[in-house]
Coordinates of C-alpha atoms in Angstrom, one line a residue:
M15 CA 13.5 21.0 -11.7
A16 CA 17.0 19.6 -11.6
V17 CA 15.5 16.2 -10.7
V18 CA 13.0 16.5 -13.5
V19 CA 15.8 17.3 -16.0
V20 CA 18.1 14.5 -14.8
F21 CA 15.4 11.9 -14.1
P22 CA 14.9 10.8 -17.7
L23 CA 18.7 10.4 -18.1
I24 CA 18.9 8.4 -14.9
V25 CA 16.0 6.2 -16.2
A26 CA 17.7 5.8 -19.5
V27 CA 21.0 4.8 -17.9
I28 CA 19.2 2.4 -15.5
L29 CA 17.3 0.8 -18.4
G30 CA 20.4 0.7 -20.5
S31 CA 22.4 -0.9 -17.6
V32 CA 19.6 -3.4 -17.0
R33 CA 19.7 -4.3 -20.7
L34 CA 23.5 -4.4 -20.7
V35 CA 23.5 -6.6 -17.7
G36 CA 20.9 -8.8 -19.3
E37 CA 22.9 -9.1 -22.5
I38 CA 26.0 -9.9 -20.6
G39 CA 24.1 -12.5 -18.5
D40 CA 22.7 -14.0 -21.8
A41 CA 26.2 -14.1 -23.2
V42 CA 27.4 -15.9 -20.1
D43 CA 24.5 -18.3 -20.0
E44 CA 24.7 -19.1 -23.7
S45 CA 28.5 -19.5 -23.5
A46 CA 27.9 -22.0 -20.6
A47 CA 25.2 -23.7 -22.5
A48 CA 27.4 -23.9 -25.6
A49 CA 30.1 -25.6 -23.6
Y50 CA 27.7 -28.4 -22.7
V51 CA 25.8 -28.9 -25.9
D52 CA 28.0 -31.9 -26.7
N53 CA 26.3 -33.6 -23.7
V54 CA 23.3 -34.0 -25.9
D55 CA 25.2 -36.2 -28.3
V56 CA 26.3 -38.4 -25.4
V57 CA 22.9 -38.9 -23.9
V58 CA 21.6 -39.7 -27.4
A59 CA 24.2 -42.4 -27.8
V60 CA 23.4 -43.8 -24.4
E61 CA 19.7 -44.0 -25.0
A62 CA 20.1 -45.5 -28.5
S63 CA 22.5 -48.2 -27.4
A64 CA 20.4 -48.9 -24.3
T65 CA 17.4 -49.4 -26.5
V66 CA 19.2 -52.1 -28.5
V67 CA 20.4 -53.9 -25.4
A68 CA 17.1 -53.8 -23.6
G69 CA 15.2 -54.9 -26.6
R70 CA 17.4 -57.9 -27.4
Q71 CA 17.7 -58.8 -23.6
A72 CA 13.9 -58.9 -23.5
A73 CA 13.7 -61.1 -26.6
G74 CA 16.4 -63.4 -25.4
T75 CA 18.5 -62.7 -28.5
L76 CA 21.3 -60.5 -26.8
V77 CA 24.9 -61.3 -27.7
V78 CA 28.1 -59.8 -26.4
S79 CA 28.7 -57.6 -29.4
D80 CA 25.4 -55.9 -28.8
R81 CA 26.8 -54.4 -25.6
V82 CA 29.8 -52.8 -27.2
P83 CA 28.0 -49.5 -28.2
L84 CA 26.5 -49.3 -24.8
V85 CA 29.9 -49.7 -23.0
D86 CA 31.4 -46.9 -25.2
A87 CA 28.4 -44.6 -24.6
I88 CA 28.7 -45.1 -20.8
T89 CA 32.4 -44.3 -20.9
R90 CA 31.7 -41.1 -22.8
L91 CA 28.9 -40.2 -20.4
D92 CA 31.1 -40.8 -17.3
A93 CA 33.7 -38.4 -18.9
V94 CA 31.2 -35.5 -19.4
R95 CA 29.0 -35.8 -16.4
T96 CA 31.8 -34.9 -14.0
R97 CA 32.8 -31.7 -15.8
P98 CA 32.6 -28.6 -13.6
G99 CA 29.9 -26.0 -14.3
L100 CA 27.3 -28.5 -15.6
P101 CA 23.8 -27.4 -14.5
P102 CA 22.8 -29.3 -11.3
A103 CA 19.6 -30.7 -12.9
A104 CA 21.6 -32.0 -15.9
A105 CA 24.4 -33.5 -13.6
Q106 CA 21.8 -35.2 -11.4
A107 CA 20.0 -36.6 -14.5
E108 CA 23.2 -37.9 -16.1
N109 CA 24.2 -39.6 -12.8
A110 CA 20.9 -41.4 -12.8
M111 CA 21.3 -42.3 -16.5
S112 CA 24.8 -43.7 -15.8
D113 CA 23.5 -45.9 -13.0
A114 CA 20.6 -47.2 -15.1
A115 CA 22.8 -47.8 -18.2
T116 CA 25.4 -49.6 -16.1
H117 CA 22.8 -51.8 -14.5
L118 CA 21.5 -52.7 -18.0
R119 CA 25.1 -53.4 -19.2
D120 CA 25.8 -55.7 -16.3
L121 CA 22.8 -58.0 -16.8
N122 CA 23.8 -61.6 -17.6
L123 CA 23.2 -62.8 -21.1
G124 CA 21.2 -65.8 -20.2
S125 CA 19.4 -64.3 -17.2
Q126 CA 15.6 -64.0 -17.2
V127 CA 14.7 -60.3 -16.8
S128 CA 11.1 -59.3 -16.9
I129 CA 9.8 -56.9 -19.5
D130 CA 8.5 -54.6 -16.8
D131 CA 12.0 -54.3 -15.2
L132 CA 13.6 -53.6 -18.6
T133 CA 10.9 -51.0 -19.4
A134 CA 11.5 -49.3 -16.0
I135 CA 15.2 -49.1 -16.8
Q136 CA 14.6 -47.7 -20.3
H137 CA 12.1 -45.1 -18.9
T138 CA 14.7 -43.9 -16.4
I139 CA 17.2 -43.5 -19.3
T140 CA 14.7 -41.6 -21.5
G141 CA 13.4 -39.4 -18.7
T142 CA 16.9 -38.4 -17.7
A143 CA 17.9 -37.7 -21.3
D144 CA 15.0 -35.2 -21.6
T145 CA 16.1 -33.5 -18.4
V146 CA 19.6 -33.1 -19.7
V147 CA 18.4 -31.5 -22.9
E148 CA 16.0 -29.1 -21.1
S149 CA 18.6 -28.1 -18.5
V150 CA 21.3 -27.4 -21.1
L151 CA 19.2 -25.5 -23.5
R152 CA 16.7 -23.7 -21.2
P153 CA 19.1 -20.8 -20.4
M154 CA 19.0 -19.7 -24.0
N155 CA 15.8 -17.8 -24.7
S156 CA 16.1 -18.1 -28.5
V157 CA 13.3 -19.0 -30.9
A158 CA 15.9 -20.8 -33.2
V159 CA 17.2 -22.9 -30.3
G160 CA 13.6 -23.6 -29.2
D161 CA 12.7 -24.8 -32.7
G162 CA 15.8 -27.0 -32.8
E163 CA 15.0 -28.4 -29.3
R164 CA 11.4 -29.2 -30.4
R165 CA 12.7 -31.0 -33.6
L166 CA 15.2 -32.9 -31.4
L167 CA 12.5 -34.1 -29.0
D168 CA 10.2 -35.1 -31.9
I169 CA 13.0 -37.2 -33.4
W170 CA 13.6 -38.7 -30.0
A171 CA 9.9 -39.5 -29.5
A172 CA 9.9 -41.4 -32.8
Q173 CA 13.1 -43.2 -31.9
R174 CA 11.6 -44.3 -28.6
Q175 CA 8.8 -46.0 -30.4
I176 CA 11.4 -48.6 -31.5
F177 CA 11.8 -49.7 -27.9
Q178 CA 8.0 -50.0 -27.6
I179 CA 8.0 -52.0 -30.9
A180 CA 10.6 -54.3 -29.4
V181 CA 8.5 -54.7 -26.2
G182 CA 5.5 -55.6 -28.3
L183 CA 7.5 -58.0 -30.3
V184 CA 8.8 -59.7 -27.0
K185 CA 5.3 -60.1 -25.8
I186 CA 4.5 -62.0 -29.0
I187 CA 7.6 -64.2 -28.6
V188 CA 6.7 -64.9 -25.0
N189 CA 3.0 -65.5 -25.7
P190 CA 2.4 -66.4 -29.4
A191 CA -1.4 -65.9 -28.7
D192 CA -0.8 -62.2 -28.0
P193 CA -2.7 -60.2 -30.6
G194 CA 0.2 -57.7 -30.9
T195 CA -1.9 -54.6 -29.8
Q196 CA 1.1 -52.8 -28.3
L197 CA 3.2 -53.6 -31.3
T198 CA 0.6 -52.2 -33.7
A199 CA 0.2 -49.1 -31.5
A200 CA 3.9 -48.4 -31.4
I201 CA 4.2 -48.8 -35.2
G202 CA 1.3 -46.4 -35.6
A203 CA 2.8 -43.9 -33.3
E204 CA 6.1 -44.0 -35.1
S205 CA 4.3 -43.5 -38.4
V206 CA 2.5 -40.4 -37.1
L207 CA 5.7 -38.9 -35.7
L208 CA 7.5 -39.5 -38.9
D209 CA 4.8 -37.6 -40.8
R210 CA 5.3 -34.7 -38.4
L211 CA 9.1 -34.8 -38.9
R212 CA 8.6 -34.8 -42.6
T213 CA 6.9 -31.4 -42.2
E214 CA 9.5 -30.1 -39.7
I215 CA 12.5 -31.3 -41.6
P216 CA 11.4 -31.1 -45.3
G217 CA 13.7 -32.7 -47.9
D218 CA 15.6 -35.0 -45.6
P219 CA 15.9 -38.4 -47.3
R220 CA 16.4 -40.2 -44.0
I221 CA 12.8 -39.5 -43.0
S222 CA 11.5 -41.0 -46.2
H223 CA 13.9 -44.0 -45.7
L224 CA 12.5 -44.5 -42.2
Q225 CA 9.0 -44.4 -43.5
A226 CA 9.8 -47.0 -46.2
A227 CA 11.6 -49.2 -43.7
L228 CA 8.7 -49.1 -41.3
A229 CA 6.4 -50.2 -44.1
A230 CA 8.8 -53.0 -45.1
E231 CA 9.1 -54.3 -41.6
N232 CA 5.5 -55.1 -41.2
P233 CA 5.8 -58.5 -43.1
L234 CA 8.6 -59.5 -40.7
I235 CA 6.0 -59.8 -37.9
A236 CA 4.4 -62.8 -39.5
K237 CA 7.8 -64.4 -40.0
V238 CA 8.6 -63.8 -36.3
R239 CA 5.4 -65.6 -35.3
V240 CA 6.4 -68.6 -37.5
A241 CA 10.0 -68.7 -36.1
I242 CA 9.0 -68.6 -32.4
P243 CA 8.7 -72.4 -31.9
A244 CA 12.3 -72.8 -33.3
G245 CA 13.8 -70.7 -30.5
P246 CA 15.7 -67.4 -30.1
A247 CA 18.3 -68.1 -32.8
A248 CA 15.5 -68.6 -35.4
V249 CA 13.8 -65.4 -34.3
R250 CA 17.0 -63.5 -34.6
A251 CA 17.6 -64.9 -38.0
V252 CA 14.3 -63.3 -39.2
G253 CA 16.2 -60.0 -39.1
Y254 CA 13.4 -57.9 -37.5
G255 CA 15.7 -56.9 -34.6
D256 CA 18.5 -56.0 -37.1
A257 CA 16.1 -53.9 -39.0
L258 CA 15.1 -52.1 -35.8
V259 CA 18.8 -51.6 -34.9
H260 CA 19.4 -50.1 -38.4
D261 CA 16.5 -47.7 -37.9
L262 CA 18.0 -46.8 -34.5
S263 CA 21.3 -45.9 -36.2
T264 CA 19.3 -43.7 -38.7
Y265 CA 17.5 -41.9 -35.8
E266 CA 20.8 -41.5 -34.0
A267 CA 22.3 -39.8 -37.0
L268 CA 19.3 -37.5 -37.2
V269 CA 19.6 -36.6 -33.6
A270 CA 23.3 -36.0 -33.9
D271 CA 22.8 -33.7 -36.8
Q272 CA 20.1 -31.9 -35.0
A273 CA 22.3 -31.5 -31.9
H274 CA 25.1 -30.2 -34.2
D275 CA 22.7 -27.6 -35.7
I276 CA 21.7 -26.5 -32.2
A277 CA 25.4 -26.2 -31.2
A278 CA 26.0 -24.1 -34.3
T279 CA 23.0 -21.9 -33.5
V280 CA 24.2 -21.5 -29.9
D281 CA 27.7 -20.5 -31.1
G282 CA 26.0 -17.8 -33.3
L283 CA 23.9 -16.6 -30.4
V284 CA 27.0 -16.3 -28.2
S285 CA 28.8 -14.2 -30.8
Q286 CA 25.7 -12.0 -31.2
A287 CA 25.3 -11.6 -27.5
R288 CA 28.9 -10.6 -27.0
Y289 CA 28.7 -8.1 -29.9
A290 CA 25.5 -6.6 -28.5
A291 CA 27.0 -6.3 -25.1
V292 CA 30.1 -4.4 -26.4
R293 CA 27.9 -2.2 -28.7
D294 CA 25.4 -1.3 -26.0
S295 CA 28.3 -0.5 -23.5
V296 CA 29.7 2.0 -26.0
L297 CA 26.2 3.5 -26.7
L298 CA 25.5 3.7 -22.9
M299 CA 28.7 5.6 -22.2
L300 CA 28.0 8.0 -25.1
T301 CA 24.4 8.5 -24.0
L302 CA 25.6 9.2 -20.4
V303 CA 28.2 11.8 -21.5
L304 CA 25.8 13.5 -23.9
G305 CA 22.9 13.4 -21.3
L306 CA 25.1 14.8 -18.5
T307 CA 26.2 17.7 -20.8
I308 CA 22.7 18.6 -21.8
A309 CA 21.5 18.3 -18.2
A310 CA 24.2 20.6 -17.0
V311 CA 23.4 23.2 -19.6
V312 CA 19.6 23.0 -18.9
A313 CA 20.1 23.0 -15.2
Q314 CA 22.2 26.1 -15.4
A315 CA 19.4 27.9 -17.2
L316 CA 16.6 26.6 -15.0
L317 CA 17.9 26.2 -11.5
R318 CA 18.8 29.8 -10.8
P319 CA 15.4 31.2 -11.4
L320 CA 13.9 28.2 -9.8
H321 CA 15.9 28.8 -6.6
R322 CA 14.7 32.4 -6.6
L323 CA 11.1 31.3 -7.2
H324 CA 11.4 28.6 -4.5
D325 CA 12.9 31.0 -1.9
S326 CA 10.4 33.7 -2.6
A327 CA 7.4 31.3 -2.5
R328 CA 8.6 29.8 0.8
R329 CA 9.1 33.2 2.4
L330 CA 5.7 34.3 1.1
A331 CA 3.9 31.2 2.5
E332 CA 5.8 31.0 5.8
V333 CA 6.5 34.7 6.7
D334 CA 5.0 37.4 4.6
L335 CA 1.5 36.2 3.9
P336 CA 0.8 35.1 7.6
A337 CA 2.1 38.4 8.8
E338 CA 0.0 40.4 6.3
V339 CA -3.1 38.4 7.1
E340 CA -2.5 38.9 10.8
L341 CA -2.1 42.6 10.2
I342 CA -5.4 42.7 8.3
N343 CA -7.2 40.8 11.0
T344 CA -6.0 43.0 13.8
G345 CA -5.7 46.3 12.0
D346 CA -7.7 48.3 9.5
P347 CA -9.5 46.0 7.1
D348 CA -9.5 48.6 4.5
A349 CA -5.7 49.1 4.6
I350 CA -3.9 48.6 1.3
L351 CA -0.7 46.5 1.7
E352 CA 2.2 46.8 -0.8
I353 CA 3.0 43.5 -2.5
T354 CA 6.6 42.6 -3.2
A355 CA 6.9 40.8 -6.5
V356 CA 8.8 37.5 -6.9
P357 CA 12.3 38.5 -8.3
V358 CA 12.0 36.5 -11.6
D359 CA 11.8 38.6 -14.7
S360 CA 12.0 35.9 -17.5
D361 CA 9.2 35.4 -20.0
E362 CA 9.2 31.6 -20.1
E363 CA 7.2 29.2 -17.9
I364 CA 9.1 29.9 -14.7
G365 CA 8.5 33.6 -15.1
A366 CA 4.8 32.8 -15.7
V367 CA 4.7 30.8 -12.5
A368 CA 6.3 33.7 -10.7
R369 CA 3.6 36.1 -11.9
A370 CA 1.0 33.5 -10.9
V371 CA 2.5 33.5 -7.4
D372 CA 2.2 37.3 -7.3
D373 CA -1.4 37.0 -8.4
I374 CA -2.1 34.4 -5.7
H375 CA -0.5 36.7 -3.2
D376 CA -2.7 39.5 -4.2
Q377 CA -5.9 37.4 -4.2
A378 CA -5.0 35.9 -0.8
L379 CA -4.7 39.4 0.7
N380 CA -8.0 40.5 -1.0
L381 CA -9.7 37.4 0.4
A382 CA -8.3 38.0 3.9
S383 CA -9.5 41.6 3.8
R384 CA -13.0 40.6 2.6
Q385 CA -13.2 37.9 5.3
R386 CA -12.2 40.4 7.9
Q387 CA -14.9 42.8 6.7
L388 CA -17.4 40.0 6.7
R389 CA -16.5 39.0 10.3
L390 CA -16.8 42.6 11.4
L391 CA -20.2 42.8 9.7
V392 CA -21.3 39.6 11.4
N393 CA -20.0 40.9 14.7
D394 CA -21.9 44.1 14.2
L395 CA -25.1 42.2 13.4
F396 CA -24.6 40.0 16.5
D397 CA -24.0 43.1 18.6
A398 CA -27.0 45.0 17.2
L399 CA -29.3 41.9 17.5
A400 CA -28.1 41.1 21.0
R401 CA -28.5 44.7 22.3
R402 CA -32.0 45.0 20.8
T403 CA -33.0 41.7 22.3
N404 CA -31.5 42.5 25.7
S405 CA -33.1 45.9 25.7
L406 CA -36.5 44.3 25.1
L407 CA -35.8 41.6 27.8
E408 CA -34.8 44.3 30.3
C409 CA -38.1 46.0 29.7
Q410 CA -39.8 42.7 30.0
L411 CA -38.0 41.9 33.3
R412 CA -38.9 45.3 34.7
L413 CA -42.5 44.7 33.8
I414 CA -42.5 41.3 35.4
E415 CA -40.8 42.6 38.6
A416 CA -43.5 45.3 38.8
L417 CA -46.2 42.6 38.4
E418 CA -44.5 40.5 41.0
R419 CA -44.5 43.4 43.6
N420 CA -48.3 43.9 43.1
E421 CA -49.3 40.3 42.9
E422 CA -50.9 38.6 45.9
D423 CA -52.1 35.4 44.4
P424 CA -49.5 32.7 45.1
H425 CA -50.2 30.7 42.0
R426 CA -49.9 33.7 39.6
L427 CA -46.9 34.9 41.5
T428 CA -45.2 31.5 40.9
R429 CA -46.0 31.8 37.2
L430 CA -44.5 35.3 37.2
F431 CA -41.4 34.0 38.8
E432 CA -41.1 31.3 36.0
L433 CA -41.5 34.1 33.4
D434 CA -38.8 36.1 35.2
H435 CA -36.5 33.0 35.1
L436 CA -37.2 32.4 31.5
A437 CA -36.5 36.0 30.5
T438 CA -33.2 35.8 32.5
R439 CA -32.2 32.7 30.5
M440 CA -33.1 34.5 27.2
R441 CA -31.0 37.5 28.3
R442 CA -28.0 35.1 28.7
N443 CA -28.4 34.0 25.1
G444 CA -28.3 37.6 24.1
D445 CA -25.1 38.0 26.1
N446 CA -23.7 35.0 24.2
L447 CA -24.2 36.9 21.0
L448 CA -22.3 39.8 22.4
V449 CA -19.5 37.5 23.3
L450 CA -19.5 36.1 19.8
A451 CA -19.4 39.6 18.5
G452 CA -16.4 40.3 20.7
T453 CA -18.0 43.2 22.6
Q454 CA -18.4 43.7 26.3
V455 CA -21.7 42.9 28.1
A456 CA -23.5 46.2 29.0
R457 CA -24.2 45.1 32.6
I458 CA -21.0 45.9 34.7
R459 CA -20.9 45.9 38.5
S460 CA -18.9 48.5 40.3
D461 CA -18.6 46.6 43.6
A462 CA -17.3 43.1 44.3
M463 CA -19.7 40.2 44.5
P464 CA -19.3 37.4 47.1
I465 CA -18.5 34.1 45.4
Q466 CA -21.5 32.5 47.0
D467 CA -23.8 35.0 45.3
V468 CA -21.9 34.6 42.0
V469 CA -22.6 30.8 42.0
R470 CA -26.2 31.3 43.0
A471 CA -26.7 34.0 40.3
A472 CA -25.2 31.6 37.8
A473 CA -27.6 28.8 39.0
S474 CA -30.6 31.2 38.7
E475 CA -29.9 31.5 35.0
V476 CA -30.2 27.8 34.1
E477 CA -33.4 25.8 33.6
D478 CA -33.1 23.1 36.2
Y479 CA -31.6 25.4 38.9
R480 CA -33.3 23.3 41.6
R481 CA -30.8 20.4 40.8
V482 CA -27.8 22.6 41.5
Q483 CA -26.4 22.0 45.0
V484 CA -23.9 24.7 46.2
A485 CA -21.6 23.8 49.0
A486 CA -20.4 26.3 51.6
A487 CA -18.1 28.9 50.1
P488 CA -15.1 30.7 51.6
E489 CA -15.4 34.4 52.5
I490 CA -14.1 35.7 49.2
A491 CA -15.6 37.9 46.4
I492 CA -15.2 38.5 42.7
T493 CA -14.3 42.0 41.7
G494 CA -16.9 44.0 39.9
A495 CA -15.1 44.1 36.6
A496 CA -15.2 40.3 36.3
A497 CA -18.3 39.4 38.4
I498 CA -20.9 39.6 35.6
D499 CA -18.7 37.6 33.2
V500 CA -17.9 34.9 35.9
V501 CA -21.7 34.5 36.5
H502 CA -22.1 34.1 32.7
L503 CA -19.2 31.6 32.5
L504 CA -20.5 29.5 35.4
A505 CA -24.0 29.6 34.1
E506 CA -22.9 28.1 30.8
L507 CA -20.9 25.4 32.6
L508 CA -23.8 24.6 34.8
D509 CA -26.1 24.4 31.8
N510 CA -23.8 21.9 30.1
A511 CA -23.5 19.9 33.3
L512 CA -27.2 19.7 33.8
R513 CA -27.8 18.6 30.2
S514 CA -25.1 15.9 30.5
S515 CA -26.5 14.4 33.7
P516 CA -29.6 12.2 34.1
P517 CA -32.7 14.2 34.9
L518 CA -33.0 13.1 38.6
T519 CA -29.3 13.6 39.5
E520 CA -27.8 16.8 41.0
V521 CA -24.9 18.9 40.0
D522 CA -22.6 19.9 42.8
V523 CA -20.7 23.2 43.0
H524 CA -17.6 23.6 45.3
C525 CA -15.7 26.8 46.0
E526 CA -12.4 27.2 47.7
R527 CA -9.5 29.6 48.0
G528 CA -6.5 28.8 45.8
R529 CA -2.9 28.6 47.1
D530 CA -2.0 31.6 44.9
G531 CA -4.8 33.7 46.5
G532 CA -7.3 33.2 43.7
A533 CA -10.5 31.2 43.7
I534 CA -11.3 27.7 42.5
V535 CA -14.9 26.7 41.5
E536 CA -15.6 23.0 40.7
I537 CA -18.8 22.0 38.9
V538 CA -19.3 18.2 39.2
D539 CA -21.9 16.3 37.2
H540 CA -22.7 12.6 37.2
G541 CA -23.3 12.0 33.5
S542 CA -21.9 9.5 31.0
G543 CA -18.6 11.3 30.7
I544 CA -16.5 12.2 27.6
I545 CA -14.0 10.0 25.8
A546 CA -10.3 11.1 26.3
A547 CA -9.8 12.3 22.7
D548 CA -12.9 14.5 22.8
L549 CA -12.0 15.8 26.3
E550 CA -8.5 16.8 25.1
L551 CA -10.0 18.6 22.1
L552 CA -12.5 20.5 24.3
N553 CA -9.8 21.6 26.7
D554 CA -7.7 22.9 23.8
R555 CA -10.7 24.9 22.6
L556 CA -11.3 26.3 26.1
A557 CA -7.6 27.3 26.4
S558 CA -7.4 28.9 23.0
P559 CA -10.9 29.7 21.5
P560 CA -10.7 29.5 17.7
E561 CA -12.4 31.8 15.3
I562 CA -16.1 31.4 14.7
E563 CA -16.7 28.2 12.7
A564 CA -19.3 25.5 12.1
E565 CA -18.4 23.8 15.3
T566 CA -19.2 27.0 17.3
A567 CA -23.0 26.6 16.7
R568 CA -22.9 23.0 18.2
R569 CA -20.7 23.9 21.2
M570 CA -21.6 27.6 21.6
G571 CA -21.6 27.4 25.4
L572 CA -18.1 26.1 25.7
Y573 CA -17.0 28.6 23.0
V574 CA -18.5 31.5 25.1
V575 CA -16.8 30.1 28.2
G576 CA -13.4 30.1 26.5
R577 CA -13.9 33.7 25.3
L578 CA -15.0 34.9 28.8
A579 CA -12.1 33.0 30.5
E580 CA -9.6 34.5 28.0
R581 CA -10.9 38.0 28.7
H582 CA -10.1 37.8 32.5
G583 CA -7.2 35.3 32.5
I584 CA -9.4 32.6 34.0
T585 CA -8.4 28.9 33.5
V586 CA -11.1 26.4 32.7
R587 CA -10.3 22.6 32.5
L588 CA -12.5 19.6 32.1
R589 CA -11.6 16.3 33.6
P590 CA -13.3 13.0 34.6
T591 CA -14.9 13.1 38.0
D592 CA -13.4 9.7 38.8
A593 CA -10.1 9.0 37.0
D594 CA -10.6 5.3 37.4
R595 CA -14.1 5.3 36.0
P596 CA -14.3 7.9 33.2
A597 CA -18.0 7.2 32.6
T598 CA -19.1 8.6 36.0
G599 CA -19.2 12.2 35.0
I600 CA -17.1 15.3 34.2
T601 CA -15.8 18.0 36.6
A602 CA -15.3 21.5 35.3
E603 CA -12.5 23.3 37.2
V604 CA -12.6 27.1 37.0
R605 CA -9.5 28.9 38.4
I606 CA -10.0 32.7 38.9
P607 CA -6.7 34.6 39.2
P608 CA -5.9 36.6 42.4
L609 CA -6.3 39.9 40.5
N610 CA -10.1 39.3 40.3
V611 CA -10.5 38.0 43.9
R612 CA -11.1 39.9 47.1
T613 CA -11.8 38.8 50.7
I614 CA -15.0 39.8 52.3
L615 CA -13.1 41.6 55.2
S616 CA -11.3 43.8 52.8
I617 CA -14.6 44.7 51.1
S618 CA -16.2 45.8 54.4
E619 CA -13.2 47.9 55.3

């Protein structure tokens, strides 16, 4: 009950601690991210200036002054990419960006660089720029930061179309017959992205300016086609490249503003996270103190009666009830036992449980008494039925013996012997009922019986007695008090051995004198054997016969053997006939104690 009381408090503290740790972690992550948000401005500058240089280099119109923004951007990038604490993915991406931008910066003005090479360099720069933004902003699980990042990437996607426009323009310059498919596609893509940005950033005049500039730049394509034969200077004089550079500066300003908005949002999130961490820390401590106080008060009121209930219930289950049931089973079934109530007098739920335990105690004793009466009734029925049956069988046997004495026809005499044998087997079943009822068999000998005769008498009570081979036995006898029960016990074992063996095989019986002065009888069959687990269970039942249960009907012979052995202190064990080959049969070893064994010489004296 103490655990039940404290458990919700523990769960609340754990959940609060998890939330507090999460908020502290968020504050740390957002603080770290806020420290590197300015990297976004730097990679924006590198990409924008690289776009100008790559585009003019491809068109052959690059001049020295076009490189100045790229040089400045690379210098800024080299300053921030070596700062400690930068996310590994961002640091790796910025290193790759620096290498690609440096390679673009170092290209000779008059060198011929293929469009594919320049495009590969530009793709490296744009790809690493995306990686930097994602690595810096990913730790912040904020909708506002996510929206800002999405707007930033959309602006970036529109800006990158300028490079594609420049590539398409270069293809026209290199090949005047080029239809300008890539150029048209890039212009269309930029127009679509500008329409999306107009929805995402409503009211920004720069978006409208870029749309107007895009429409105004279309006529310059025709002028570029006209100026191509006059050379690069004439193409540059058209001003299409300058217009694209101006658009790039507008995009760069948009990206910079968006990056600043993200930085401001991140600063606000950091402040909120720190405030939430402090607030939740205070609330957690107050909750812990209040919860512990309430738990202590409740535990004081509940644990004492619970301890009394627990101790009383344990004592009842482990000591009192087993002793009372044993007393009922071994004593008078009608005896009335005094029930000691559980010492809990409260009226609430614990008191109700205590009264329920008392009721269970009372019902358990009533049930044990009724079961005891039922077992006695069943035993009486077994006893009455067995004695009536055996009485009739004794009459039948006397009648058969009288007929056998007066019969001279060998054939009819053989049939009478078979009837005599069948009646003897039926009498053994009646004796089994007496054993189940716990009563003594009526037939008791007053004199000792040689063990050879005991074994032969047992063999005469089984169906296939001709398959039983009895070896020479020592000159010992079983006392009269145990002789009849030993015959019964051996008959049941022989019956099991014969049923467990193939029909044409024999069952061997060996008798010998034990070292302790007792007798040992071994019954060996040659059947299929018993698996080790079942053999161990059977030996346990033989050593300690249980109460009558469902299993008794299926293994009644072994149950009777166990009861008879227990009555005279006899030990019966089953083991494989051949330990190396368990499937070659079972040997039943019967050890009769010296108390029930006499020598033949002492009998004659």
